[in-house]
């Protein structure tokens, strides 16, 4: 005989399906970010592998926990549901620990990025990975320099405009430090706005994933706790919080005369 309310079991199943979808989205975002960064070069920049690994792990663990919860509800397994509840408690705490500092630092991202980019100048003397990344961004987005074309002591060919772009007014003519008598037509736009858009996009995605998982974990804690209560006390009614408005209560519980 089923000990868990059938309606509650269905709600919990839908919850776990949605939880699994969130995990799949995290994995897809990690794959997209990896593809997005690979096509711009600079594959070995510090911290990149760690960030992608975290996204992959969050997605995989989320999907496995969702499967565990669905199994526990379907089989009415106390062990599986208790394990699910423990994972939900740990997960909600972790997501809050990650999400709250990220939300605090998000408004400061532009200043941090600006300071970091300034530390790479001049780009000619930076590491090979940084130079490759900068040139890849310049070629892809038709910009020159991180903050200014002067970030380069010797302006590379990735900054040079085509004749069509010159006619469209996207270029400026500057002197080349290597050949003082020779000038180059380079992109007017700098690359920092493009880099900043990408950083802010990743920041928004991280915040959305963190707080979405925290809310889902809290909801999972509530649902799994109710089901565990029903399994341990099948003959005891689950206590539900009344949401009846005060005025309605007065009408409902009218005094006897």
PDB file of C-alpha atoms in Angstrom:
ATOM      1  CA  UNK A   1       0.000   0.000   0.000  1.00  0.00           C
ATOM      2  CA  UNK A   2       1.338   3.433  -0.958  1.00  0.00           C
ATOM      3  CA  UNK A   3       2.322   5.516   2.059  1.00  0.00           C
ATOM      4  CA  UNK A   4       3.073   8.746   0.201  1.00  0.00           C
ATOM      5  CA  UNK A   5       0.213  10.895  -1.039  1.00  0.00           C
ATOM      6  CA  UNK A   6      -0.115  10.315  -4.803  1.00  0.00           C
ATOM      7  CA  UNK A   7      -0.563  14.033  -5.512  1.00  0.00           C
ATOM      8  CA  UNK A   8       2.581  14.883  -3.549  1.00  0.00           C
ATOM      9  CA  UNK A   9       4.458  12.155  -5.389  1.00  0.00           C
ATOM     10  CA  UNK A  10       3.463  13.630  -8.754  1.00  0.00           C
ATOM     11  CA  UNK A  11       4.479  17.132  -7.678  1.00  0.00           C
ATOM     12  CA  UNK A  12       7.838  15.780  -6.520  1.00  0.00           C
ATOM     13  CA  UNK A  13       8.323  13.941  -9.821  1.00  0.00           C
ATOM     14  CA  UNK A  14       7.674  17.143 -11.792  1.00  0.00           C
ATOM     15  CA  UNK A  15      10.073  18.976  -9.475  1.00  0.00           C
ATOM     16  CA  UNK A  16      12.833  16.439 -10.139  1.00  0.00           C
ATOM     17  CA  UNK A  17      12.259  16.615 -13.898  1.00  0.00           C
ATOM     18  CA  UNK A  18      12.678  20.390 -13.736  1.00  0.00           C
ATOM     19  CA  UNK A  19      15.713  19.940 -11.463  1.00  0.00           C
ATOM     20  CA  UNK A  20      17.219  17.598 -14.063  1.00  0.00           C
ATOM     21  CA  UNK A  21      16.554  20.146 -16.823  1.00  0.00           C
ATOM     22  CA  UNK A  22      18.419  22.808 -14.811  1.00  0.00           C
ATOM     23  CA  UNK A  23      21.394  20.441 -14.538  1.00  0.00           C
ATOM     24  CA  UNK A  24      21.304  19.799 -18.281  1.00  0.00           C
ATOM     25  CA  UNK A  25      21.202  23.558 -18.936  1.00  0.00           C
ATOM     26  CA  UNK A  26      24.314  24.021 -16.758  1.00  0.00           C
ATOM     27  CA  UNK A  27      26.157  21.385 -18.824  1.00  0.00           C
ATOM     28  CA  UNK A  28      25.023  22.971 -22.106  1.00  0.00           C
ATOM     29  CA  UNK A  29      26.177  26.396 -20.881  1.00  0.00           C
ATOM     30  CA  UNK A  30      29.580  24.932 -20.004  1.00  0.00           C
ATOM     31  CA  UNK A  31      29.872  23.425 -23.494  1.00  0.00           C
ATOM     32  CA  UNK A  32      28.791  26.721 -25.069  1.00  0.00           C
ATOM     33  CA  UNK A  33      31.305  28.704 -23.013  1.00  0.00           C
ATOM     34  CA  UNK A  34      34.074  26.275 -23.948  1.00  0.00           C
ATOM     35  CA  UNK A  35      33.232  26.599 -27.648  1.00  0.00           C
ATOM     36  CA  UNK A  36      32.878  30.383 -27.332  1.00  0.00           C
ATOM     37  CA  UNK A  37      36.338  30.714 -25.758  1.00  0.00           C
ATOM     38  CA  UNK A  38      38.105  28.170 -27.969  1.00  0.00           C
ATOM     39  CA  UNK A  39      37.270  30.007 -31.183  1.00  0.00           C
ATOM     40  CA  UNK A  40      38.978  33.093 -29.742  1.00  0.00           C
ATOM     41  CA  UNK A  41      42.272  31.453 -28.892  1.00  0.00           C
ATOM     42  CA  UNK A  42      44.126  31.583 -25.577  1.00  0.00           C
ATOM     43  CA  UNK A  43      43.085  28.114 -24.486  1.00  0.00           C
ATOM     44  CA  UNK A  44      45.435  27.986 -21.500  1.00  0.00           C
ATOM     45  CA  UNK A  45      44.507  31.178 -19.696  1.00  0.00           C
ATOM     46  CA  UNK A  46      44.611  30.710 -15.935  1.00  0.00           C
ATOM     47  CA  UNK A  47      41.313  29.868 -14.274  1.00  0.00           C
ATOM     48  CA  UNK A  48      39.454  28.900 -17.449  1.00  0.00           C
ATOM     49  CA  UNK A  49      39.625  25.135 -16.929  1.00  0.00           C
ATOM     50  CA  UNK A  50      38.535  25.483 -13.288  1.00  0.00           C
ATOM     51  CA  UNK A  51      35.438  27.526 -14.184  1.00  0.00           C
ATOM     52  CA  UNK A  52      34.342  25.061 -16.863  1.00  0.00           C
ATOM     53  CA  UNK A  53      34.972  22.129 -14.519  1.00  0.00           C
ATOM     54  CA  UNK A  54      32.718  23.732 -11.886  1.00  0.00           C
ATOM     55  CA  UNK A  55      29.913  24.163 -14.438  1.00  0.00           C
ATOM     56  CA  UNK A  56      30.231  20.534 -15.577  1.00  0.00           C
ATOM     57  CA  UNK A  57      30.266  19.256 -11.991  1.00  0.00           C
ATOM     58  CA  UNK A  58      27.239  21.334 -10.961  1.00  0.00           C
ATOM     59  CA  UNK A  59      25.275  20.052 -13.964  1.00  0.00           C
ATOM     60  CA  UNK A  60      26.205  16.390 -13.476  1.00  0.00           C
ATOM     61  CA  UNK A  61      25.635  16.393  -9.705  1.00  0.00           C
ATOM     62  CA  UNK A  62      22.281  18.165 -10.126  1.00  0.00           C
ATOM     63  CA  UNK A  63      21.094  15.534 -12.613  1.00  0.00           C
ATOM     64  CA  UNK A  64      22.242  12.648 -10.391  1.00  0.00           C
ATOM     65  CA  UNK A  65      20.481  14.104  -7.334  1.00  0.00           C
ATOM     66  CA  UNK A  66      17.298  14.553  -9.406  1.00  0.00           C
ATOM     67  CA  UNK A  67      17.439  10.877 -10.417  1.00  0.00           C
ATOM     68  CA  UNK A  68      17.965   9.894  -6.766  1.00  0.00           C
ATOM     69  CA  UNK A  69      14.934  11.916  -5.666  1.00  0.00           C
ATOM     70  CA  UNK A  70      12.712  10.519  -8.411  1.00  0.00           C
ATOM     71  CA  UNK A  71      13.779   6.970  -7.503  1.00  0.00           C
ATOM     72  CA  UNK A  72      13.146   7.582  -3.802  1.00  0.00           C
ATOM     73  CA  UNK A  73       9.637   8.899  -4.447  1.00  0.00           C
ATOM     74  CA  UNK A  74       8.727   6.158  -6.928  1.00  0.00           C
ATOM     75  CA  UNK A  75       9.987   3.308  -4.730  1.00  0.00           C
ATOM     76  CA  UNK A  76       9.061   5.094  -1.486  1.00  0.00           C
ATOM     77  CA  UNK A  77      12.600   4.485  -0.264  1.00  0.00           C
ATOM     78  CA  UNK A  78      13.397   6.129   3.061  1.00  0.00           C
ATOM     79  CA  UNK A  79      17.155   5.853   2.477  1.00  0.00           C
ATOM     80  CA  UNK A  80      17.005   7.489  -0.965  1.00  0.00           C
ATOM     81  CA  UNK A  81      14.763  10.312   0.258  1.00  0.00           C
ATOM     82  CA  UNK A  82      16.933  10.973   3.322  1.00  0.00           C
ATOM     83  CA  UNK A  83      20.020  11.073   1.087  1.00  0.00           C
ATOM     84  CA  UNK A  84      18.154  13.451  -1.228  1.00  0.00           C
ATOM     85  CA  UNK A  85      17.252  15.682   1.733  1.00  0.00           C
ATOM     86  CA  UNK A  86      20.884  15.782   2.919  1.00  0.00           C
ATOM     87  CA  UNK A  87      22.056  16.706  -0.583  1.00  0.00           C
ATOM     88  CA  UNK A  88      19.422  19.453  -0.747  1.00  0.00           C
ATOM     89  CA  UNK A  89      20.603  20.949   2.561  1.00  0.00           C
ATOM     90  CA  UNK A  90      24.254  20.853   1.463  1.00  0.00           C
ATOM     91  CA  UNK A  91      23.374  22.145  -2.017  1.00  0.00           C
ATOM     92  CA  UNK A  92      21.323  25.089  -0.771  1.00  0.00           C
ATOM     93  CA  UNK A  93      24.126  26.128   1.603  1.00  0.00           C
ATOM     94  CA  UNK A  94      26.767  25.835  -1.133  1.00  0.00           C
ATOM     95  CA  UNK A  95      24.699  27.802  -3.652  1.00  0.00           C
ATOM     96  CA  UNK A  96      24.148  30.585  -1.094  1.00  0.00           C
ATOM     97  CA  UNK A  97      27.858  30.599  -0.181  1.00  0.00           C
ATOM     98  CA  UNK A  98      28.700  30.972  -3.898  1.00  0.00           C
ATOM     99  CA  UNK A  99      25.804  33.217  -4.920  1.00  0.00           C
ATOM    100  CA  UNK A 100      25.885  35.861  -2.179  1.00  0.00           C
ATOM    101  CA  UNK A 101      29.574  36.855  -2.659  1.00  0.00           C
ATOM    102  CA  UNK A 102      29.062  36.755  -6.452  1.00  0.00           C
ATOM    103  CA  UNK A 103      26.084  39.122  -6.125  1.00  0.00           C
ATOM    104  CA  UNK A 104      28.172  41.467  -3.952  1.00  0.00           C
ATOM    105  CA  UNK A 105      31.119  41.513  -6.362  1.00  0.00           C
ATOM    106  CA  UNK A 106      29.027  41.775  -9.559  1.00  0.00           C
ATOM    107  CA  UNK A 107      28.781  45.631  -9.505  1.00  0.00           C
ATOM    108  CA  UNK A 108      32.585  45.767  -9.141  1.00  0.00           C
ATOM    109  CA  UNK A 109      33.301  43.582 -12.185  1.00  0.00           C
ATOM    110  CA  UNK A 110      34.011  46.526 -14.502  1.00  0.00           C
ATOM    111  CA  UNK A 111      36.636  47.993 -12.173  1.00  0.00           C
ATOM    112  CA  UNK A 112      38.283  44.599 -11.677  1.00  0.00           C
ATOM    113  CA  UNK A 113      38.316  43.909 -15.433  1.00  0.00           C
ATOM    114  CA  UNK A 114      39.719  47.379 -16.139  1.00  0.00           C
ATOM    115  CA  UNK A 115      42.519  46.878 -13.622  1.00  0.00           C
ATOM    116  CA  UNK A 116      43.294  43.407 -15.036  1.00  0.00           C
ATOM    117  CA  UNK A 117      43.435  44.667 -18.635  1.00  0.00           C
ATOM    118  CA  UNK A 118      45.677  47.544 -17.596  1.00  0.00           C
ATOM    119  CA  UNK A 119      48.090  45.006 -16.137  1.00  0.00           C
ATOM    120  CA  UNK A 120      48.533  43.382 -19.562  1.00  0.00           C
ATOM    121  CA  UNK A 121      49.764  46.620 -21.166  1.00  0.00           C
ATOM    122  CA  UNK A 122      51.902  46.775 -23.258  1.00  0.00           C
ATOM    123  CA  UNK A 123      50.448  43.724 -24.964  1.00  0.00           C
ATOM    124  CA  UNK A 124      53.668  43.093 -26.904  1.00  0.00           C
ATOM    125  CA  UNK A 125      55.437  42.216 -23.640  1.00  0.00           C
ATOM    126  CA  UNK A 126      52.618  40.078 -22.202  1.00  0.00           C
ATOM    127  CA  UNK A 127      52.600  36.291 -22.244  1.00  0.00           C
ATOM    128  CA  UNK A 128      51.969  34.448 -25.494  1.00  0.00           C
ATOM    129  CA  UNK A 129      48.525  33.330 -24.294  1.00  0.00           C
ATOM    130  CA  UNK A 130      47.440  36.923 -23.631  1.00  0.00           C
ATOM    131  CA  UNK A 131      48.748  38.101 -27.001  1.00  0.00           C
ATOM    132  CA  UNK A 132      46.994  35.261 -28.825  1.00  0.00           C
ATOM    133  CA  UNK A 133      43.753  35.982 -26.973  1.00  0.00           C
ATOM    134  CA  UNK A 134      43.961  39.716 -27.755  1.00  0.00           C
ATOM    135  CA  UNK A 135      44.649  39.122 -31.433  1.00  0.00           C
ATOM    136  CA  UNK A 136      41.877  36.535 -31.630  1.00  0.00           C
ATOM    137  CA  UNK A 137      39.377  38.998 -30.143  1.00  0.00           C
ATOM    138  CA  UNK A 138      40.592  41.748 -32.498  1.00  0.00           C
ATOM    139  CA  UNK A 139      40.148  39.571 -35.573  1.00  0.00           C
ATOM    140  CA  UNK A 140      36.740  38.293 -34.484  1.00  0.00           C
ATOM    141  CA  UNK A 141      35.176  41.573 -33.318  1.00  0.00           C
ATOM    142  CA  UNK A 142      37.087  44.053 -35.481  1.00  0.00           C
ATOM    143  CA  UNK A 143      38.577  46.080 -32.640  1.00  0.00           C
ATOM    144  CA  UNK A 144      42.082  47.179 -31.687  1.00  0.00           C
ATOM    145  CA  UNK A 145      43.704  47.104 -28.254  1.00  0.00           C
ATOM    146  CA  UNK A 146      42.072  46.366 -24.928  1.00  0.00           C
ATOM    147  CA  UNK A 147      41.671  49.975 -23.811  1.00  0.00           C
ATOM    148  CA  UNK A 148      43.341  51.769 -26.741  1.00  0.00           C
ATOM    149  CA  UNK A 149      45.369  50.974 -29.841  1.00  0.00           C
ATOM    150  CA  UNK A 150      48.303  52.348 -27.828  1.00  0.00           C
ATOM    151  CA  UNK A 151      48.207  49.121 -25.789  1.00  0.00           C
ATOM    152  CA  UNK A 152      50.376  47.798 -28.630  1.00  0.00           C
ATOM    153  CA  UNK A 153      53.887  49.179 -29.084  1.00  0.00           C
ATOM    154  CA  UNK A 154      53.878  47.635 -32.554  1.00  0.00           C
ATOM    155  CA  UNK A 155      50.346  47.451 -33.958  1.00  0.00           C
ATOM    156  CA  UNK A 156      49.636  43.920 -35.277  1.00  0.00           C
ATOM    157  CA  UNK A 157      47.903  43.058 -38.546  1.00  0.00           C
ATOM    158  CA  UNK A 158      44.773  41.956 -36.620  1.00  0.00           C
ATOM    159  CA  UNK A 159      44.075  45.667 -36.004  1.00  0.00           C
ATOM    160  CA  UNK A 160      44.267  46.628 -39.671  1.00  0.00           C
ATOM    161  CA  UNK A 161      41.008  47.543 -41.432  1.00  0.00           C
ATOM    162  CA  UNK A 162      39.888  46.393 -44.846  1.00  0.00           C
ATOM    163  CA  UNK A 163      39.081  48.880 -47.602  1.00  0.00           C
ATOM    164  CA  UNK A 164      35.344  48.233 -47.173  1.00  0.00           C
ATOM    165  CA  UNK A 165      35.535  49.043 -43.454  1.00  0.00           C
ATOM    166  CA  UNK A 166      37.488  52.221 -44.200  1.00  0.00           C
ATOM    167  CA  UNK A 167      34.645  53.367 -46.437  1.00  0.00           C
ATOM    168  CA  UNK A 168      32.148  52.621 -43.633  1.00  0.00           C
ATOM    169  CA  UNK A 169      34.018  54.954 -41.273  1.00  0.00           C
ATOM    170  CA  UNK A 170      35.046  52.265 -38.771  1.00  0.00           C
ATOM    171  CA  UNK A 171      38.765  53.040 -38.977  1.00  0.00           C
ATOM    172  CA  UNK A 172      41.368  55.602 -38.003  1.00  0.00           C
ATOM    173  CA  UNK A 173      44.813  56.286 -39.391  1.00  0.00           C
ATOM    174  CA  UNK A 174      47.723  56.177 -36.944  1.00  0.00           C
ATOM    175  CA  UNK A 175      51.510  55.992 -37.173  1.00  0.00           C
ATOM    176  CA  UNK A 176      53.208  52.646 -36.701  1.00  0.00           C
ATOM    177  CA  UNK A 177      56.035  52.663 -34.160  1.00  0.00           C
ATOM    178  CA  UNK A 178      58.022  50.138 -36.163  1.00  0.00           C
ATOM    179  CA  UNK A 179      58.090  52.282 -39.291  1.00  0.00           C
ATOM    180  CA  UNK A 180      57.717  55.882 -38.249  1.00  0.00           C
ATOM    181  CA  UNK A 181      57.138  57.016 -41.799  1.00  0.00           C
ATOM    182  CA  UNK A 182      54.432  54.430 -42.449  1.00  0.00           C
ATOM    183  CA  UNK A 183      50.853  54.831 -41.213  1.00  0.00           C
ATOM    184  CA  UNK A 184      48.191  52.197 -40.690  1.00  0.00           C
ATOM    185  CA  UNK A 185      44.429  52.248 -40.941  1.00  0.00           C
ATOM    186  CA  UNK A 186      43.183  50.446 -37.825  1.00  0.00           C
ATOM    187  CA  UNK A 187      39.853  49.833 -36.087  1.00  0.00           C
ATOM    188  CA  UNK A 188      38.552  52.750 -34.060  1.00  0.00           C
ATOM    189  CA  UNK A 189      36.671  50.507 -31.606  1.00  0.00           C
ATOM    190  CA  UNK A 190      38.555  49.062 -28.642  1.00  0.00           C
ATOM    191  CA  UNK A 191      38.032  45.514 -27.390  1.00  0.00           C
ATOM    192  CA  UNK A 192      37.291  46.240 -23.717  1.00  0.00           C
ATOM    193  CA  UNK A 193      33.502  46.771 -24.213  1.00  0.00           C
ATOM    194  CA  UNK A 194      33.269  43.367 -25.931  1.00  0.00           C
ATOM    195  CA  UNK A 195      35.266  41.688 -23.161  1.00  0.00           C
ATOM    196  CA  UNK A 196      33.126  43.412 -20.521  1.00  0.00           C
ATOM    197  CA  UNK A 197      29.904  42.252 -22.184  1.00  0.00           C
ATOM    198  CA  UNK A 198      31.163  38.670 -22.073  1.00  0.00           C
ATOM    199  CA  UNK A 199      32.241  38.926 -18.417  1.00  0.00           C
ATOM    200  CA  UNK A 200      28.885  40.420 -17.392  1.00  0.00           C
ATOM    201  CA  UNK A 201      27.022  37.753 -19.344  1.00  0.00           C
ATOM    202  CA  UNK A 202      28.931  34.989 -17.525  1.00  0.00           C
ATOM    203  CA  UNK A 203      28.317  36.779 -14.216  1.00  0.00           C
ATOM    204  CA  UNK A 204      24.563  36.957 -14.822  1.00  0.00           C
ATOM    205  CA  UNK A 205      24.451  33.296 -15.812  1.00  0.00           C
ATOM    206  CA  UNK A 206      26.392  32.301 -12.684  1.00  0.00           C
ATOM    207  CA  UNK A 207      24.074  34.316 -10.428  1.00  0.00           C
ATOM    208  CA  UNK A 208      20.964  32.927 -12.119  1.00  0.00           C
ATOM    209  CA  UNK A 209      22.197  29.327 -11.815  1.00  0.00           C
ATOM    210  CA  UNK A 210      23.289  29.770  -8.170  1.00  0.00           C
ATOM    211  CA  UNK A 211      20.062  31.310  -6.881  1.00  0.00           C
ATOM    212  CA  UNK A 212      17.823  29.097  -9.038  1.00  0.00           C
ATOM    213  CA  UNK A 213      19.499  25.996  -7.619  1.00  0.00           C
ATOM    214  CA  UNK A 214      19.284  27.442  -4.085  1.00  0.00           C
ATOM    215  CA  UNK A 215      15.509  28.005  -4.439  1.00  0.00           C
ATOM    216  CA  UNK A 216      15.028  24.557  -5.969  1.00  0.00           C
ATOM    217  CA  UNK A 217      17.068  22.980  -3.173  1.00  0.00           C
ATOM    218  CA  UNK A 218      14.890  24.708  -0.571  1.00  0.00           C
ATOM    219  CA  UNK A 219      11.741  23.471  -2.295  1.00  0.00           C
ATOM    220  CA  UNK A 220      13.245  19.987  -2.525  1.00  0.00           C
ATOM    221  CA  UNK A 221      13.974  20.056   1.211  1.00  0.00           C
ATOM    222  CA  UNK A 222      10.337  20.875   1.978  1.00  0.00           C
ATOM    223  CA  UNK A 223       8.854  18.224  -0.352  1.00  0.00           C
ATOM    224  CA  UNK A 224      11.263  15.457   0.683  1.00  0.00           C
ATOM    225  CA  UNK A 225      10.727  16.258   4.383  1.00  0.00           C
ATOM    226  CA  UNK A 226       6.964  15.873   3.980  1.00  0.00           C
ATOM    227  CA  UNK A 227       7.378  12.529   2.187  1.00  0.00           C
ATOM    228  CA  UNK A 228       9.811  11.227   4.799  1.00  0.00           C
ATOM    229  CA  UNK A 229       7.287  12.220   7.486  1.00  0.00           C
ATOM    230  CA  UNK A 230       4.560  10.289   5.656  1.00  0.00           C
ATOM    231  CA  UNK A 231       6.804   7.203   5.375  1.00  0.00           C
ATOM    232  CA  UNK A 232       7.704   7.189   9.072  1.00  0.00           C
ATOM    233  CA  UNK A 233       4.206   8.130  10.285  1.00  0.00           C
ATOM    234  CA  UNK A 234       1.780   6.757   7.688  1.00  0.00           C
ATOM    235  CA  UNK A 235      -1.258   7.056   9.981  1.00  0.00           C
ATOM    236  CA  UNK A 236      -0.533  10.607  11.118  1.00  0.00           C
ATOM    237  CA  UNK A 237      -1.903  13.508   9.113  1.00  0.00           C
ATOM    238  CA  UNK A 238       0.711  15.899   7.753  1.00  0.00           C
ATOM    239  CA  UNK A 239       0.455  19.308   9.409  1.00  0.00           C
ATOM    240  CA  UNK A 240      -0.287  21.967   6.806  1.00  0.00           C
ATOM    241  CA  UNK A 241      -0.011  25.695   7.352  1.00  0.00           C
ATOM    242  CA  UNK A 242      -3.344  27.469   7.088  1.00  0.00           C
ATOM    243  CA  UNK A 243      -3.478  30.250   4.513  1.00  0.00           C
ATOM    244  CA  UNK A 244      -7.067  31.254   5.292  1.00  0.00           C
ATOM    245  CA  UNK A 245      -7.432  35.058   5.524  1.00  0.00           C
ATOM    246  CA  UNK A 246      -8.266  36.366   9.034  1.00  0.00           C
ATOM    247  CA  UNK A 247     -11.610  37.859   7.967  1.00  0.00           C
ATOM    248  CA  UNK A 248     -12.631  34.580   6.364  1.00  0.00           C
ATOM    249  CA  UNK A 249     -11.726  32.752   9.561  1.00  0.00           C
ATOM    250  CA  UNK A 250     -14.074  35.017  11.502  1.00  0.00           C
ATOM    251  CA  UNK A 251     -16.924  34.149   9.128  1.00  0.00           C
ATOM    252  CA  UNK A 252     -16.010  30.486   9.066  1.00  0.00           C
ATOM    253  CA  UNK A 253     -15.721  30.151  12.849  1.00  0.00           C
ATOM    254  CA  UNK A 254     -18.705  32.299  13.740  1.00  0.00           C
ATOM    255  CA  UNK A 255     -19.627  32.294  17.474  1.00  0.00           C
ATOM    256  CA  UNK A 256     -22.526  30.172  18.657  1.00  0.00           C
ATOM    257  CA  UNK A 257     -25.499  32.010  20.184  1.00  0.00           C
TER     258      UNK A 257
END
